[in-house]
Amino acid sequence: MNEILKIQKFSKRIIDNLEKVIIGKKDVLEFITISLLAQGHVLIDDVPGVGKTMLAKSLAKTLGCDFKRIQFTPDMLPSDVTGVSIFNQLERKFEFRPGPVMTNILLADEINRATPKTQSALLEAMEERQITVDGITHTIQEPFIVLATQNPIEYEGTFPLPEAQLDRFFMKIQIGYPSLMDEVKIIEDQQLQHPLEMLSAITTVDEVLDMIKIVKKVYVSTAVKKYIVQIIRSTRDNKEIYLGASPRGSLALARAGQILAAISGRDYVIPDDIKYLADSILSHRLIVQPTARLKNVTASAVITDILYETQVPGGKFSTE
């Protein structure tokens, strides 16, 4: 239980520090912290100006780790992401110049503006945490998280992310507009100086890696595991869904449940953890039938229905 207390205090420090910059979005910051401890990548699907870039920069500053940003455009090449080998005339040999992907926190801004060829350059990095340039493999240092953004309003000149790439994102979130008083506070906070400039690191990379190891020990009962699989299987059998979630979705939902339990001060997962996380973990992994889309059926709506119809397990979920 002492280790769970460490996770709880650690996550509270992270969220409290991020709240100095990102106002009134505690649930979003909680999701980001969960993704961090799961070493999972996040797709932020939202309109411009709501703080997507600030969120990524704030997280990097909070963790005291390296941060890089890629502004994707249609003319970008894969080497602009991964890096390139350049011939050094003095030493008479090729040397590797790492691209922006060789970092801890990578902001992939407007990822759907890049061509599929360039988008695929991120695939190996996201899944294997390594890149291959000219036949040589380069390992990316841990922790490594991609925060990718896309604008859900503008589709002109964009290339929708393929299912294979969407499935590699651990979570999909929306920040949304702030409330009236939160937006007033944002104006006040930035009147003289941006809060990001005063933000300082409150942890180290080593502590983050230690926390990542601890969360894996959180107990998941057989009943909760079956509940997770029932939800996933229901997405595959649903008549409104063309393609349901894969086993990767099951693993992501279980891991997110472990972390949410630890953040909540528990050393075991309960069904409510899974219900709370299901939409953000699964919605981007589902492809809705074309006929269902005509009726304005969304993946989130289908997940809500599945959660309502799936029987919640009872009994004891802890080891005690």
Short mmCIF file of C-alpha atoms in Angstrom, two decimals:
data_model
loop_
_atom_site.label_atom_id
_atom_site.label_comp_id
_atom_site.label_asym_id
_atom_site.label_seq_id
_atom_site.Cartn_x
_atom_site.Cartn_y
_atom_site.Cartn_z
CA MET A 1 0.00 0.00 0.00
CA ASN A 2 2.97 2.33 0.56
CA GLU A 3 3.80 2.05 -3.15
CA ILE A 4 0.21 2.96 -4.09
CA LEU A 5 0.49 6.02 -1.83
CA LYS A 6 3.64 6.99 -3.74
CA ILE A 7 1.72 6.80 -7.05
CA GLN A 8 -1.15 8.85 -5.61
CA LYS A 9 1.17 11.59 -4.33
CA PHE A 10 3.21 11.54 -7.56
CA SER A 11 0.14 11.93 -9.79
CA LYS A 12 -1.25 14.72 -7.56
CA ARG A 13 2.03 16.64 -7.89
CA ILE A 14 1.95 16.23 -11.67
CA ILE A 15 -1.68 17.33 -12.01
CA ASP A 16 -1.32 20.26 -9.56
CA ASN A 17 1.71 21.54 -11.48
CA LEU A 18 -0.02 21.23 -14.86
CA GLU A 19 -3.07 23.07 -13.49
CA LYS A 20 -0.93 26.19 -13.13
CA VAL A 21 -1.01 26.42 -16.94
CA ILE A 22 -4.03 24.35 -18.05
CA ILE A 23 -6.97 25.85 -16.16
CA GLY A 24 -10.17 23.96 -15.30
CA LYS A 25 -9.33 20.74 -17.11
CA LYS A 26 -8.47 18.35 -14.27
CA ASP A 27 -10.05 15.34 -16.01
CA VAL A 28 -7.88 15.93 -19.10
CA LEU A 29 -4.76 16.22 -16.94
CA GLU A 30 -5.72 12.99 -15.17
CA PHE A 31 -5.96 11.24 -18.55
CA ILE A 32 -2.55 12.62 -19.56
CA THR A 33 -1.03 11.36 -16.30
CA ILE A 34 -2.58 7.92 -16.88
CA SER A 35 -1.07 7.86 -20.39
CA LEU A 36 2.31 8.90 -19.02
CA LEU A 37 2.36 6.05 -16.48
CA ALA A 38 1.17 3.61 -19.15
CA GLN A 39 3.83 4.90 -21.58
CA GLY A 40 0.97 5.35 -24.02
CA HIS A 41 0.54 7.87 -26.82
CA VAL A 42 -2.33 10.36 -26.89
CA LEU A 43 -4.39 11.67 -29.80
CA ILE A 44 -5.87 15.09 -29.00
CA ASP A 45 -8.79 15.71 -31.34
CA ASP A 46 -9.83 19.32 -30.84
CA VAL A 47 -10.19 22.76 -32.37
CA PRO A 48 -7.26 25.24 -32.49
CA GLY A 49 -6.46 27.45 -29.52
CA VAL A 50 -7.67 25.32 -26.61
CA GLY A 51 -4.18 24.62 -25.23
CA LYS A 52 -2.95 21.45 -26.96
CA THR A 53 0.60 22.74 -27.46
CA MET A 54 0.68 24.29 -23.98
CA LEU A 55 -0.34 20.94 -22.50
CA ALA A 56 2.57 19.13 -24.18
CA LYS A 57 5.10 21.82 -23.22
CA SER A 58 3.80 21.93 -19.63
CA LEU A 59 4.12 18.15 -19.30
CA ALA A 60 7.72 18.22 -20.56
CA LYS A 61 8.63 21.03 -18.14
CA THR A 62 6.90 19.27 -15.24
CA LEU A 63 8.87 16.08 -15.87
CA GLY A 64 12.11 17.91 -16.54
CA CYS A 65 12.62 15.99 -19.76
CA ASP A 66 13.31 16.69 -23.43
CA PHE A 67 10.55 18.14 -25.64
CA LYS A 68 10.31 18.40 -29.42
CA ARG A 69 7.55 19.60 -31.73
CA ILE A 70 6.79 18.66 -35.34
CA GLN A 71 4.41 20.82 -37.36
CA PHE A 72 3.21 18.36 -39.99
CA THR A 73 2.66 19.58 -43.55
CA PRO A 74 1.92 17.73 -46.82
CA ASP A 75 5.47 18.25 -48.13
CA MET A 76 7.23 16.70 -45.11
CA LEU A 77 9.41 13.62 -45.66
CA PRO A 78 9.89 10.64 -43.30
CA SER A 79 13.51 11.73 -42.74
CA ASP A 80 12.18 15.04 -41.34
CA VAL A 81 10.71 12.93 -38.52
CA THR A 82 13.29 10.21 -37.92
CA GLY A 83 16.55 11.93 -38.86
CA VAL A 84 19.11 11.38 -41.58
CA SER A 85 22.65 10.07 -42.12
CA ILE A 86 25.06 12.73 -43.38
CA PHE A 87 28.54 12.12 -44.78
CA ASN A 88 31.21 13.76 -42.61
CA GLN A 89 33.99 14.75 -45.02
CA LEU A 90 36.53 15.35 -42.25
CA GLU A 91 36.16 11.88 -40.72
CA ARG A 92 35.26 10.22 -44.05
CA LYS A 93 32.21 8.42 -42.66
CA PHE A 94 28.44 8.76 -42.33
CA GLU A 95 27.05 10.08 -39.07
CA PHE A 96 23.46 10.05 -37.84
CA ARG A 97 21.70 13.35 -37.25
CA PRO A 98 18.65 12.49 -35.09
CA GLY A 99 15.28 13.91 -36.01
CA PRO A 100 12.71 15.37 -33.59
CA VAL A 101 11.33 11.90 -32.79
CA MET A 102 14.43 11.22 -30.66
CA THR A 103 13.03 12.88 -27.55
CA ASN A 104 10.90 12.18 -24.46
CA ILE A 105 7.76 14.21 -25.18
CA LEU A 106 6.95 14.63 -28.88
CA LEU A 107 4.17 16.97 -30.00
CA ALA A 108 3.02 15.85 -33.46
CA ASP A 109 0.96 18.90 -34.41
CA GLU A 110 -1.78 18.44 -37.04
CA ILE A 111 -0.62 14.90 -37.76
CA ASN A 112 -3.38 14.40 -40.33
CA ARG A 113 -1.83 17.04 -42.60
CA ALA A 114 1.15 14.79 -43.34
CA THR A 115 1.08 12.24 -46.17
CA PRO A 116 0.60 8.55 -45.24
CA LYS A 117 4.29 7.93 -46.03
CA THR A 118 5.38 10.48 -43.41
CA GLN A 119 2.71 9.37 -40.92
CA SER A 120 4.08 5.82 -41.18
CA ALA A 121 7.52 7.07 -40.09
CA LEU A 122 5.99 7.46 -36.63
CA LEU A 123 4.63 3.89 -36.53
CA GLU A 124 7.86 2.08 -35.63
CA ALA A 125 8.79 4.79 -33.14
CA MET A 126 5.40 4.67 -31.40
CA GLU A 127 5.15 0.89 -31.13
CA GLU A 128 8.76 -0.33 -30.91
CA ARG A 129 10.28 2.81 -29.33
CA GLN A 130 13.03 2.72 -31.89
CA ILE A 131 13.71 3.96 -35.42
CA THR A 132 15.67 2.46 -38.29
CA VAL A 133 17.67 4.74 -40.58
CA ASP A 134 19.85 3.27 -43.36
CA GLY A 135 19.51 -0.18 -41.82
CA ILE A 136 20.77 0.94 -38.39
CA THR A 137 18.40 0.81 -35.41
CA HIS A 138 18.41 3.68 -32.92
CA THR A 139 16.65 3.25 -29.56
CA ILE A 140 14.51 6.10 -28.26
CA GLN A 141 15.15 6.99 -24.62
CA GLU A 142 12.41 6.41 -22.07
CA PRO A 143 9.92 7.73 -21.20
CA PHE A 144 8.67 8.38 -24.74
CA ILE A 145 5.19 9.77 -25.40
CA VAL A 146 3.69 11.13 -28.61
CA LEU A 147 0.99 13.77 -28.14
CA ALA A 148 -0.56 14.08 -31.59
CA THR A 149 -3.15 16.70 -32.47
CA GLN A 150 -5.69 16.95 -35.25
CA ASN A 151 -8.39 19.46 -36.09
CA PRO A 152 -11.82 17.78 -36.33
CA ILE A 153 -13.33 20.72 -38.24
CA GLU A 154 -11.01 21.23 -41.22
CA TYR A 155 -10.63 18.31 -43.61
CA GLU A 156 -9.32 20.10 -46.72
CA GLY A 157 -5.74 19.03 -47.45
CA THR A 158 -5.69 16.35 -44.76
CA PHE A 159 -4.98 12.61 -44.81
CA PRO A 160 -7.08 10.64 -42.30
CA LEU A 161 -5.00 8.42 -40.01
CA PRO A 162 -5.22 4.74 -40.98
CA GLU A 163 -6.64 2.22 -38.50
CA ALA A 164 -3.17 0.71 -37.93
CA GLN A 165 -1.90 4.05 -36.68
CA LEU A 166 -5.00 5.01 -34.69
CA ASP A 167 -4.77 1.72 -32.80
CA ARG A 168 -1.27 2.65 -31.62
CA PHE A 169 -2.65 5.60 -29.70
CA PHE A 170 -3.35 4.59 -26.12
CA MET A 171 -6.00 7.23 -25.64
CA LYS A 172 -8.00 9.85 -27.52
CA ILE A 173 -9.07 12.96 -25.65
CA GLN A 174 -10.69 16.34 -26.21
CA ILE A 175 -9.72 19.39 -24.17
CA GLY A 176 -12.77 21.49 -25.01
CA TYR A 177 -13.45 25.16 -24.34
CA PRO A 178 -13.05 26.50 -20.79
CA SER A 179 -15.98 27.67 -18.68
CA LEU A 180 -16.71 31.39 -18.36
CA MET A 181 -14.80 31.89 -15.10
CA ASP A 182 -11.94 29.62 -16.19
CA GLU A 183 -11.48 31.69 -19.35
CA VAL A 184 -11.48 34.89 -17.25
CA LYS A 185 -8.74 33.33 -15.07
CA ILE A 186 -6.72 32.41 -18.18
CA ILE A 187 -6.76 36.07 -19.27
CA GLU A 188 -5.76 37.24 -15.78
CA ASP A 189 -2.94 34.68 -15.46
CA GLN A 190 -1.40 35.68 -18.79
CA GLN A 191 -1.73 39.44 -18.38
CA LEU A 192 1.88 40.04 -17.30
CA GLN A 193 3.65 36.72 -17.86
CA HIS A 194 2.76 33.32 -19.27
CA PRO A 195 2.45 30.73 -16.46
CA LEU A 196 4.49 28.29 -18.58
CA GLU A 197 7.56 30.50 -18.15
CA MET A 198 7.36 30.10 -14.36
CA LEU A 199 6.69 26.36 -14.44
CA SER A 200 9.45 24.21 -12.97
CA ALA A 201 10.21 20.48 -12.91
CA ILE A 202 8.72 18.68 -9.90
CA THR A 203 10.05 15.21 -10.66
CA THR A 204 12.83 13.40 -12.51
CA VAL A 205 12.90 10.91 -15.38
CA ASP A 206 14.14 8.22 -12.98
CA GLU A 207 11.16 8.76 -10.65
CA VAL A 208 8.76 8.55 -13.60
CA LEU A 209 10.29 5.23 -14.68
CA ASP A 210 10.00 3.93 -11.10
CA MET A 211 6.29 4.88 -10.98
CA ILE A 212 5.73 3.12 -14.32
CA LYS A 213 7.05 -0.11 -12.78
CA ILE A 214 4.93 0.22 -9.63
CA VAL A 215 1.56 0.64 -11.42
CA LYS A 216 2.00 -2.74 -13.12
CA LYS A 217 1.63 -4.41 -9.71
CA VAL A 218 -1.96 -3.18 -9.17
CA TYR A 219 -4.25 -6.20 -8.86
CA VAL A 220 -6.83 -6.94 -11.57
CA SER A 221 -9.29 -9.67 -10.54
CA THR A 222 -10.47 -12.35 -12.96
CA ALA A 223 -13.99 -10.85 -12.81
CA VAL A 224 -12.72 -7.44 -13.95
CA LYS A 225 -10.58 -9.02 -16.69
CA LYS A 226 -13.66 -10.87 -17.98
CA TYR A 227 -15.65 -7.61 -17.82
CA ILE A 228 -12.99 -5.89 -19.97
CA VAL A 229 -13.01 -8.71 -22.54
CA GLN A 230 -16.83 -8.74 -22.66
CA ILE A 231 -16.83 -5.03 -23.51
CA ILE A 232 -14.18 -5.52 -26.21
CA ARG A 233 -15.98 -8.53 -27.71
CA SER A 234 -19.24 -6.54 -27.78
CA THR A 235 -17.57 -3.93 -30.02
CA ARG A 236 -16.74 -6.72 -32.49
CA ASP A 237 -20.28 -8.11 -32.51
CA ASN A 238 -22.16 -4.80 -32.64
CA LYS A 239 -24.17 -4.30 -35.86
CA GLU A 240 -23.32 -0.56 -35.92
CA ILE A 241 -19.55 -1.25 -35.90
CA TYR A 242 -17.64 -2.28 -39.02
CA LEU A 243 -14.39 -2.99 -37.12
CA GLY A 244 -14.26 -3.54 -33.37
CA ALA A 245 -11.40 -3.17 -30.88
CA SER A 246 -8.42 -5.55 -31.02
CA PRO A 247 -6.69 -7.29 -28.08
CA ARG A 248 -4.49 -4.19 -27.93
CA GLY A 249 -7.62 -2.37 -26.77
CA SER A 250 -8.14 -4.94 -24.00
CA LEU A 251 -4.56 -4.51 -22.81
CA ALA A 252 -4.83 -0.70 -22.89
CA LEU A 253 -8.10 -0.72 -20.93
CA ALA A 254 -6.65 -3.05 -18.28
CA ARG A 255 -3.46 -0.98 -17.91
CA ALA A 256 -5.41 2.29 -17.71
CA GLY A 257 -7.63 0.71 -15.05
CA GLN A 258 -4.58 -0.22 -12.99
CA ILE A 259 -3.26 3.33 -13.12
CA LEU A 260 -6.61 4.98 -12.34
CA ALA A 261 -6.97 2.63 -9.35
CA ALA A 262 -3.50 3.62 -8.08
CA ILE A 263 -4.22 7.34 -8.60
CA SER A 264 -7.42 6.83 -6.60
CA GLY A 265 -5.45 5.21 -3.76
CA ARG A 266 -6.46 1.60 -4.42
CA ASP A 267 -4.24 -1.41 -5.11
CA TYR A 268 -7.01 -3.14 -7.09
CA VAL A 269 -9.18 -2.31 -10.11
CA ILE A 270 -12.98 -2.02 -9.90
CA PRO A 271 -15.52 -2.06 -12.77
CA ASP A 272 -16.18 1.68 -12.33
CA ASP A 273 -12.55 2.36 -13.34
CA ILE A 274 -13.15 0.53 -16.61
CA LYS A 275 -16.46 2.29 -17.28
CA TYR A 276 -14.85 5.71 -16.69
CA LEU A 277 -11.99 4.99 -19.12
CA ALA A 278 -13.77 2.98 -21.83
CA ASP A 279 -14.68 5.87 -24.17
CA SER A 280 -11.25 7.54 -24.22
CA ILE A 281 -9.44 4.21 -24.61
CA LEU A 282 -11.72 2.61 -27.22
CA SER A 283 -13.57 5.24 -29.29
CA HIS A 284 -10.72 5.82 -31.78
CA ARG A 285 -10.20 2.07 -32.25
CA LEU A 286 -13.70 1.50 -33.65
CA ILE A 287 -14.86 2.03 -37.22
CA VAL A 288 -18.57 2.81 -37.47
CA GLN A 289 -20.59 1.28 -40.31
CA PRO A 290 -21.28 3.76 -43.19
CA THR A 291 -25.02 3.21 -42.78
CA ALA A 292 -24.74 3.99 -39.06
CA ARG A 293 -22.79 7.17 -39.79
CA LEU A 294 -25.69 8.36 -41.94
CA LYS A 295 -27.85 8.10 -38.81
CA ASN A 296 -25.24 10.14 -36.88
CA VAL A 297 -24.22 7.13 -34.79
CA THR A 298 -20.79 7.67 -33.19
CA ALA A 299 -18.28 5.28 -31.67
CA SER A 300 -18.78 6.98 -28.29
CA ALA A 301 -22.54 6.40 -28.46
CA VAL A 302 -22.00 2.71 -29.25
CA ILE A 303 -19.57 2.37 -26.31
CA THR A 304 -22.15 4.00 -23.99
CA ASP A 305 -24.76 1.46 -25.14
CA ILE A 306 -22.34 -1.45 -24.67
CA LEU A 307 -21.49 -0.33 -21.12
CA TYR A 308 -25.20 -0.09 -20.33
CA GLU A 309 -25.92 -3.58 -21.70
CA THR A 310 -22.86 -5.41 -20.31
CA GLN A 311 -23.48 -6.95 -16.92
CA VAL A 312 -21.23 -5.46 -14.23
CA PRO A 313 -19.53 -8.14 -12.11
CA GLY A 314 -20.17 -8.25 -8.39
CA GLY A 315 -18.23 -9.69 -5.47
CA LYS A 316 -14.77 -8.87 -4.16
CA PHE A 317 -12.18 -7.22 -6.43
CA SER A 318 -9.26 -6.90 -3.98
CA THR A 319 -6.79 -9.57 -2.82
CA GLU A 320 -7.79 -9.14 0.83
#
